[in-house]
Tab-separated table of C-alpha atoms in Angstrom:
chain	number	residue	atom	x	y	z
A	1	MET	CA	55.217	18.089	-43.150
A	2	GLY	CA	54.125	15.145	-45.308
A	3	LEU	CA	53.657	12.990	-42.212
A	4	PHE	CA	51.678	15.793	-40.548
A	5	LYS	CA	49.332	16.013	-43.552
A	6	THR	CA	48.879	12.252	-43.539
A	7	VAL	CA	47.909	12.266	-39.861
A	8	ILE	CA	45.464	15.140	-40.363
A	9	SER	CA	43.876	13.366	-43.329
A	10	ALA	CA	43.529	10.193	-41.289
A	11	ILE	CA	41.856	12.086	-38.428
A	12	ALA	CA	39.492	13.785	-40.846
A	13	GLY	CA	38.605	10.433	-42.359
A	14	LEU	CA	37.907	8.898	-38.952
A	15	SER	CA	35.762	11.879	-38.010
A	16	ALA	CA	33.698	11.451	-41.150
A	17	LEU	CA	33.250	7.749	-40.462
A	18	ALA	CA	32.202	8.495	-36.896
A	19	GLY	CA	29.574	10.958	-38.089
A	20	VAL	CA	30.820	13.969	-36.149
A	21	ASN	CA	28.065	16.607	-36.030
A	22	ALA	CA	28.452	20.154	-37.228
A	23	ALA	CA	25.332	21.176	-35.312
A	24	SER	CA	25.872	23.284	-32.192
A	25	LEU	CA	24.003	25.514	-29.785
A	26	GLN	CA	23.174	28.814	-31.493
A	27	GLN	CA	21.696	32.045	-30.178
A	28	VAL	CA	18.684	33.617	-31.904
A	29	SER	CA	18.750	37.359	-31.313
A	30	SER	CA	15.297	38.265	-32.656
A	31	PHE	CA	12.311	35.995	-32.196
A	32	GLY	CA	9.404	38.317	-31.395
A	33	SER	CA	8.114	40.232	-28.409
A	34	ASN	CA	10.485	39.869	-25.468
A	35	PRO	CA	9.721	42.334	-22.661
A	36	SER	CA	11.467	40.129	-20.064
A	37	GLY	CA	14.802	40.287	-21.907
A	38	ALA	CA	15.080	36.491	-22.080
A	39	ARG	CA	17.654	35.001	-24.426
A	40	MET	CA	16.886	32.284	-26.952
A	41	TYR	CA	19.278	29.477	-27.811
A	42	ILE	CA	18.437	26.675	-30.198
A	43	TYR	CA	19.840	23.323	-31.221
A	44	VAL	CA	18.971	22.122	-34.717
A	45	PRO	CA	20.482	18.704	-35.463
A	46	ASP	CA	22.261	18.004	-38.738
A	47	LYS	CA	19.444	15.668	-39.735
A	48	VAL	CA	16.268	17.461	-38.733
A	49	ALA	CA	12.874	15.979	-39.564
A	50	SER	CA	10.878	17.638	-42.340
A	51	ASN	CA	8.092	18.526	-39.884
A	52	PRO	CA	10.004	18.365	-36.597
A	53	ALA	CA	8.775	18.188	-33.050
A	54	ILE	CA	10.046	20.900	-30.693
A	55	VAL	CA	11.260	20.427	-27.124
A	56	VAL	CA	11.651	23.469	-24.855
A	57	ALA	CA	14.264	22.670	-22.169
A	58	ILE	CA	14.416	25.216	-19.335
A	59	HIS	CA	17.439	25.556	-17.071
A	60	TYR	CA	17.542	25.605	-13.274
A	61	CYS	CA	18.026	28.663	-11.056
A	62	THR	CA	21.426	30.357	-11.658
A	63	GLY	CA	21.880	28.097	-14.693
A	64	THR	CA	22.376	28.970	-18.344
A	65	ALA	CA	21.204	27.656	-21.688
A	66	SER	CA	24.713	26.351	-22.342
A	67	ALA	CA	24.848	24.506	-19.012
A	68	TYR	CA	21.496	22.852	-19.656
A	69	TYR	CA	22.512	22.004	-23.218
A	70	ASN	CA	25.703	20.328	-21.996
A	71	GLY	CA	24.250	18.754	-18.868
A	72	THR	CA	21.070	17.164	-20.233
A	73	PRO	CA	20.514	14.536	-22.953
A	74	TYR	CA	18.125	16.504	-25.164
A	75	ALA	CA	20.623	17.533	-27.868
A	76	ARG	CA	21.856	13.945	-28.169
A	77	LEU	CA	18.257	12.743	-28.389
A	78	ALA	CA	17.550	15.410	-31.011
A	79	ASP	CA	20.398	13.950	-33.102
A	80	GLN	CA	18.701	10.553	-32.878
A	81	HIS	CA	15.118	11.607	-33.519
A	82	GLY	CA	15.348	14.786	-35.600
A	83	PHE	CA	13.526	17.217	-33.312
A	84	ILE	CA	14.627	20.752	-32.403
A	85	VAL	CA	15.498	21.909	-28.870
A	86	ILE	CA	14.904	25.450	-27.606
A	87	TYR	CA	16.987	26.447	-24.569
A	88	PRO	CA	15.606	29.675	-23.054
A	89	GLU	CA	17.988	31.639	-20.855
A	90	SER	CA	16.900	34.049	-18.180
A	91	PRO	CA	18.505	37.467	-17.686
A	92	THR	CA	17.951	36.961	-13.932
A	93	THR	CA	18.410	34.034	-11.571
A	94	ALA	CA	14.789	33.040	-12.206
A	95	ALA	CA	13.476	31.327	-15.318
A	96	ALA	CA	12.726	33.228	-18.505
A	97	GLY	CA	9.313	34.860	-19.061
A	98	THR	CA	6.404	32.771	-20.332
A	99	ASN	CA	5.582	35.322	-23.029
A	100	ALA	CA	9.134	35.197	-24.384
A	101	ILE	CA	9.219	31.389	-24.379
A	102	ALA	CA	5.909	31.216	-26.238
A	103	ASN	CA	7.329	33.522	-28.886
A	104	MET	CA	10.474	31.387	-29.146
A	105	VAL	CA	8.208	28.448	-29.931
A	106	THR	CA	6.205	30.400	-32.502
A	107	TYR	CA	9.420	31.573	-34.185
A	108	THR	CA	10.799	28.022	-34.357
A	109	LEU	CA	7.585	26.544	-35.720
A	110	GLY	CA	7.602	29.053	-38.551
A	111	GLN	CA	11.343	28.987	-39.244
A	112	TYR	CA	11.685	25.200	-39.408
A	113	ASN	CA	8.209	24.063	-40.479
A	114	GLY	CA	7.698	22.601	-37.021
A	115	ASP	CA	4.797	20.393	-36.040
A	116	LYS	CA	2.599	22.533	-33.804
A	117	SER	CA	0.851	19.436	-32.454
A	118	ARG	CA	4.191	18.135	-31.113
A	119	VAL	CA	5.577	20.912	-28.943
A	120	PHE	CA	6.818	19.802	-25.515
A	121	VAL	CA	8.320	21.488	-22.478
A	122	THR	CA	10.568	20.283	-19.684
A	123	GLY	CA	12.700	21.847	-16.980
A	124	THR	CA	14.570	21.386	-13.713
A	125	SER	CA	14.058	23.281	-10.425
A	126	SER	CA	13.098	26.851	-11.395
A	127	GLY	CA	12.829	25.501	-14.942
A	128	ALA	CA	10.332	22.970	-13.617
A	129	MET	CA	8.405	25.778	-11.934
A	130	MET	CA	8.264	27.535	-15.276
A	131	THR	CA	7.199	24.313	-16.996
A	132	ASN	CA	4.185	24.096	-14.691
A	133	VAL	CA	3.353	27.752	-15.310
A	134	LEU	CA	3.630	27.316	-19.095
A	135	ALA	CA	1.322	24.303	-18.924
A	136	GLY	CA	-1.255	26.506	-17.221
A	137	THR	CA	-0.688	29.658	-19.258
A	138	TYR	CA	-0.318	28.081	-22.716
A	139	PRO	CA	-2.311	24.821	-22.650
A	140	ASP	CA	-2.988	25.321	-26.363
A	141	MET	CA	0.713	25.353	-27.252
A	142	PHE	CA	2.176	22.336	-25.448
A	143	ALA	CA	1.180	18.703	-25.907
A	144	ALA	CA	3.098	17.290	-22.928
A	145	ALA	CA	5.464	18.312	-20.149
A	146	SER	CA	7.958	16.691	-17.801
A	147	VAL	CA	8.736	18.447	-14.534
A	148	TYR	CA	11.937	17.759	-12.568
A	149	ALA	CA	12.008	18.900	-8.923
A	150	GLY	CA	9.582	21.795	-9.168
A	151	VAL	CA	6.600	23.234	-7.311
A	152	PRO	CA	2.952	23.687	-8.343
A	153	ALA	CA	2.069	26.483	-10.736
A	154	GLY	CA	1.436	29.587	-8.640
A	155	CYS	CA	3.165	28.275	-5.518
A	156	PHE	CA	6.360	30.319	-5.769
A	157	TYR	CA	4.688	33.719	-6.108
A	158	THR	CA	6.721	36.478	-4.437
A	159	GLY	CA	5.708	39.602	-6.337
A	160	THR	CA	9.311	40.092	-7.482
A	161	VAL	CA	11.336	38.807	-10.419
A	162	ALA	CA	13.917	36.841	-8.463
A	163	GLY	CA	12.469	36.461	-4.969
A	164	TRP	CA	12.568	33.293	-2.876
A	165	ASN	CA	9.389	31.861	-1.353
A	166	ASN	CA	10.450	29.872	1.691
A	167	THR	CA	6.892	28.789	2.516
A	168	CYS	CA	6.573	27.159	-0.882
A	169	SER	CA	10.106	25.760	-1.100
A	170	SER	CA	9.855	24.098	2.314
A	171	GLY	CA	6.621	22.350	1.369
A	172	GLN	CA	4.365	24.392	3.642
A	173	SER	CA	2.036	25.604	0.877
A	174	ILE	CA	-0.496	22.822	1.315
A	175	HIS	CA	-3.919	23.127	-0.326
A	176	THR	CA	-6.747	21.038	-1.642
A	177	GLN	CA	-6.759	19.482	-5.049
A	178	ALA	CA	-9.531	21.869	-6.109
A	179	GLU	CA	-7.640	24.934	-4.890
A	180	TRP	CA	-4.477	24.011	-6.754
A	181	ALA	CA	-6.419	23.135	-9.899
A	182	SER	CA	-8.202	26.494	-9.769
A	183	THR	CA	-4.843	28.272	-9.583
A	184	ALA	CA	-3.627	26.540	-12.764
A	185	LEU	CA	-6.925	27.002	-14.612
A	186	ALA	CA	-6.997	30.715	-13.770
A	187	MET	CA	-3.748	31.212	-15.701
A	188	TYR	CA	-5.809	30.987	-18.903
A	189	ALA	CA	-9.294	31.653	-17.629
A	190	GLY	CA	-10.913	31.808	-21.054
A	191	TYR	CA	-9.584	28.483	-22.287
A	192	PRO	CA	-12.463	26.092	-23.082
A	193	ALA	CA	-12.778	23.233	-20.611
A	194	SER	CA	-13.125	20.697	-23.442
A	195	SER	CA	-9.936	21.778	-25.231
A	196	PRO	CA	-6.654	19.793	-25.021
A	197	ARG	CA	-4.176	20.338	-22.202
A	198	PRO	CA	-0.606	19.062	-21.913
A	199	LYS	CA	0.036	15.729	-20.254
A	200	MET	CA	2.039	16.151	-17.064
A	201	GLN	CA	4.829	13.886	-15.799
A	202	ILE	CA	6.145	14.979	-12.396
A	203	TYR	CA	9.540	13.869	-11.022
A	204	HIS	CA	10.866	14.552	-7.530
A	205	GLY	CA	13.275	13.093	-4.991
A	206	ASP	CA	11.984	12.317	-1.510
A	207	ALA	CA	15.290	13.559	-0.024
A	208	ASP	CA	15.083	16.989	-1.692
A	209	THR	CA	15.993	19.679	0.848
A	210	VAL	CA	15.871	22.601	-1.610
A	211	LEU	CA	12.308	22.174	-2.854
A	212	TYR	CA	10.891	19.782	-0.294
A	213	PRO	CA	9.149	16.606	-1.536
A	214	GLN	CA	5.770	17.840	-0.291
A	215	ASN	CA	5.850	19.962	-3.446
A	216	TRP	CA	5.651	16.739	-5.465
A	217	GLN	CA	2.407	15.833	-3.742
A	218	GLU	CA	1.009	19.342	-4.182
A	219	THR	CA	1.903	19.325	-7.893
A	220	VAL	CA	0.227	15.940	-8.289
A	221	LYS	CA	-2.859	17.400	-6.625
A	222	GLN	CA	-2.835	20.332	-9.024
A	223	TRP	CA	-2.736	18.400	-12.268
A	224	THR	CA	-4.950	15.527	-11.180
A	225	GLY	CA	-7.447	18.227	-10.219
A	226	VAL	CA	-7.140	19.913	-13.610
A	227	PHE	CA	-7.881	16.622	-15.384
A	228	GLY	CA	-10.505	15.447	-12.910
A	229	TYR	CA	-8.535	12.433	-11.645
A	230	SER	CA	-8.410	11.021	-8.141
A	231	THR	CA	-5.241	11.534	-6.136
A	232	ASN	CA	-5.233	7.779	-5.583
A	233	ALA	CA	-3.021	6.216	-8.246
A	234	VAL	CA	-4.619	3.844	-10.735
A	235	THR	CA	-1.371	1.881	-11.066
A	236	THR	CA	1.949	1.850	-9.164
A	237	GLU	CA	5.272	0.630	-10.582
A	238	THR	CA	8.246	0.189	-8.260
A	239	GLY	CA	11.968	-0.363	-8.760
A	240	LEU	CA	12.326	1.833	-11.833
A	241	PHE	CA	15.499	3.470	-13.276
A	242	GLY	CA	17.918	1.406	-11.244
A	243	GLY	CA	15.542	0.644	-8.396
A	244	ALA	CA	15.024	3.921	-6.534
A	245	TRP	CA	12.010	5.232	-8.427
A	246	THR	CA	8.281	4.584	-8.168
A	247	ARG	CA	5.811	5.658	-10.845
A	248	TYR	CA	2.244	6.539	-9.843
A	249	THR	CA	-0.181	6.789	-12.769
A	250	TYR	CA	-3.360	8.723	-11.981
A	251	GLY	CA	-4.821	8.707	-15.468
A	252	PRO	CA	-3.624	8.856	-19.077
A	253	LYS	CA	-2.415	12.451	-18.699
A	254	VAL	CA	-0.813	12.569	-15.239
A	255	GLN	CA	2.052	10.577	-13.753
A	256	GLY	CA	4.002	11.248	-10.573
A	257	ILE	CA	7.458	9.667	-10.269
A	258	LEU	CA	9.185	9.744	-6.875
A	259	GLY	CA	12.808	8.774	-6.172
A	260	ALA	CA	13.620	7.177	-2.798
A	261	GLY	CA	16.710	8.797	-1.269
A	262	VAL	CA	17.087	11.132	-4.279
A	263	SER	CA	18.134	14.739	-3.606
A	264	HIS	CA	17.364	17.936	-5.509
A	265	ASN	CA	20.135	16.992	-7.950
A	266	LEU	CA	18.005	14.365	-9.640
A	267	PRO	CA	18.867	12.759	-12.996
A	268	ILE	CA	17.038	13.593	-16.218
A	269	GLN	CA	15.263	10.547	-17.629
A	270	GLY	CA	15.619	11.529	-21.271
A	271	ASP	CA	14.471	8.225	-22.769
A	272	GLU	CA	11.370	8.318	-20.586
A	273	ASP	CA	10.697	11.875	-21.743
A	274	MET	CA	10.804	10.675	-25.339
A	275	LYS	CA	8.155	8.053	-24.547
A	276	TRP	CA	6.001	10.511	-22.632
A	277	PHE	CA	6.204	13.038	-25.454
A	278	GLY	CA	5.376	10.353	-28.028
A	279	ILE	CA	8.602	11.010	-29.941
A	280	VAL	CA	9.399	7.294	-29.647
A	281	GLY	CA	7.017	4.382	-29.242
A	282	GLY	CA	5.132	4.043	-26.012
A	283	SER	CA	1.679	3.585	-24.597
A	284	THR	CA	0.928	7.291	-24.407
A	285	THR	CA	-0.158	9.630	-27.172
A	286	THR	CA	0.000	13.379	-27.455
A	287	SER	CA	-2.944	15.683	-27.922
A	288	THR	CA	-3.244	17.764	-31.075
A	289	SER	CA	-3.543	21.513	-30.884
A	290	SER	CA	-5.357	23.503	-33.564
A	291	THR	CA	-3.890	26.807	-32.448
A	292	THR	CA	-3.060	29.335	-35.172
A	293	LEU	CA	0.542	30.495	-34.985
A	294	VAL	CA	0.509	34.088	-33.826
A	295	THR	CA	2.878	36.209	-31.796
A	296	SER	CA	1.937	35.936	-28.143
A	297	THR	CA	0.654	39.022	-26.371
A	298	LYS	CA	0.001	37.485	-22.960
A	299	THR	CA	1.416	39.187	-19.911
A	300	THR	CA	5.022	38.249	-19.239
A	301	SER	CA	5.624	36.043	-16.235
A	302	THR	CA	8.630	34.549	-14.512
A	303	SER	CA	8.970	31.538	-12.257
A	304	THR	CA	7.619	33.713	-9.463
A	305	THR	CA	4.421	33.963	-11.603
A	306	THR	CA	1.837	36.716	-11.259
A	307	SER	CA	-0.873	34.163	-10.485
A	308	LYS	CA	-1.123	33.974	-6.709
A	309	PRO	CA	-1.556	30.624	-4.960
A	310	PRO	CA	-4.449	29.877	-2.609
A	311	ALA	CA	-4.137	31.236	0.905
A	312	THR	CA	-1.613	29.174	2.856
A	313	THR	CA	-3.001	26.557	5.217
A	314	THR	CA	-2.457	27.483	8.852
A	315	THR	CA	0.058	25.537	10.908
A	316	ALA	CA	-1.071	22.722	13.170
A	317	ALA	CA	-2.314	23.587	16.619
A	318	ALA	CA	-1.633	21.581	19.745
A	319	GLY	CA	-4.763	19.480	19.159
A	320	GLY	CA	-3.417	18.028	15.899
A	321	GLN	CA	-2.915	18.862	12.250
A	322	THR	CA	-5.333	21.284	10.598
A	323	ARG	CA	-7.600	20.401	7.679
A	324	TRP	CA	-5.667	19.607	4.450
A	325	GLY	CA	-2.363	19.371	6.282
A	326	GLN	CA	-0.052	16.341	6.073
A	327	CYS	CA	-0.454	13.885	8.943
A	328	ALA	CA	1.569	10.765	8.018
A	329	GLY	CA	4.008	9.279	5.531
A	330	ILE	CA	7.554	7.980	5.214
A	331	GLY	CA	9.909	10.473	6.817
A	332	TRP	CA	7.075	12.638	8.212
A	333	THR	CA	7.898	14.091	11.640
A	334	GLY	CA	4.935	16.427	12.115
A	335	PRO	CA	1.527	15.893	13.766
A	336	THR	CA	0.011	12.442	13.193
A	337	SER	CA	-3.487	13.256	14.418
A	338	CYS	CA	-6.042	15.636	12.919
A	339	GLN	CA	-8.170	18.316	14.496
A	340	SER	CA	-11.815	17.283	14.831
A	341	PRO	CA	-13.819	16.486	12.719
A	342	TYR	CA	-11.066	15.598	10.197
A	343	THR	CA	-9.323	12.253	9.829
A	344	CYS	CA	-5.891	11.271	8.533
A	345	THR	CA	-6.514	9.952	5.013
A	346	TYR	CA	-3.930	7.791	3.220
A	347	PHE	CA	-2.824	8.819	-0.298
A	348	ASN	CA	0.413	6.850	-0.677
A	349	ASP	CA	3.324	5.633	1.467
A	350	TRP	CA	4.811	9.129	1.589
A	351	TYR	CA	1.706	11.191	2.164
A	352	SER	CA	-1.514	11.224	4.178
A	353	GLN	CA	-3.707	14.303	4.611
A	354	CYS	CA	-6.307	15.579	7.104
A	355	LEU	CA	-9.652	15.521	5.311
């Protein structure tokens, strides 16, 4: 027995020296209006900042808050930097409702004296879809977003809570920059044009066969259109994150990052997220929101989103690709000529469009 106690004491001492955390994922049962029935989970590190930033991390389709907590680096990064992570969980296979997530944020800001100018959102797959929708619906709440393998806001509309939009997922929802921007802007139609909007960082793999890589290009169109940027990148950086990734910067608030040979199961670049959010040093800064903290009353939405996308571009006829359709790019096997009077216009190595 004495030896047993000695061993236990030694283990306890080593644990203390190693700084083992007591913090864990916790459910919050009451956080405000929640008509979608979403569940709120939160991670508050042992050493939380006095005025902490908040990161909303949204799980993929069929995922859970616990799976995203365990499978992504955000809790570990929260331990390092003192921010709080909200992990919404959907009661369906789709992502949780935007209204519920907004109220999770409002609850956390009030409960932990959070910094309302440093609220960020990120997600994977259906969580990325929801991230795009939140950026359109609550531009006054979020300072920056990172989107992993998603689709443009409004693209996945089905009219049901958990429907699947094959046209969108297969990359056939192809529209102009202006059309996609209008879809995002319509999600908060009364929001002043001069007011801050979240910076958008868009990740995708060019070998994604679940949400085809064309969705990366369409999402880039959407947010460059919202900010008034060209779809031609200002700078291009190759060989990133082990060599497979290329970063296209379109302006200070939009980056598109494409992984060569990367599937739908793409890695989370947590350290890059910290730079993009401004939680650690970097060249980017976050915008400041002056929004008063109130309980959200906006209409609940899921990743299917009640905001319909533009009408789908028609398929190419025998004479060539239709206007706005893709006509060239690495891996492209469709039409390479355009119907008159349109010409195949280069955007990047993976995408050219009939304009």
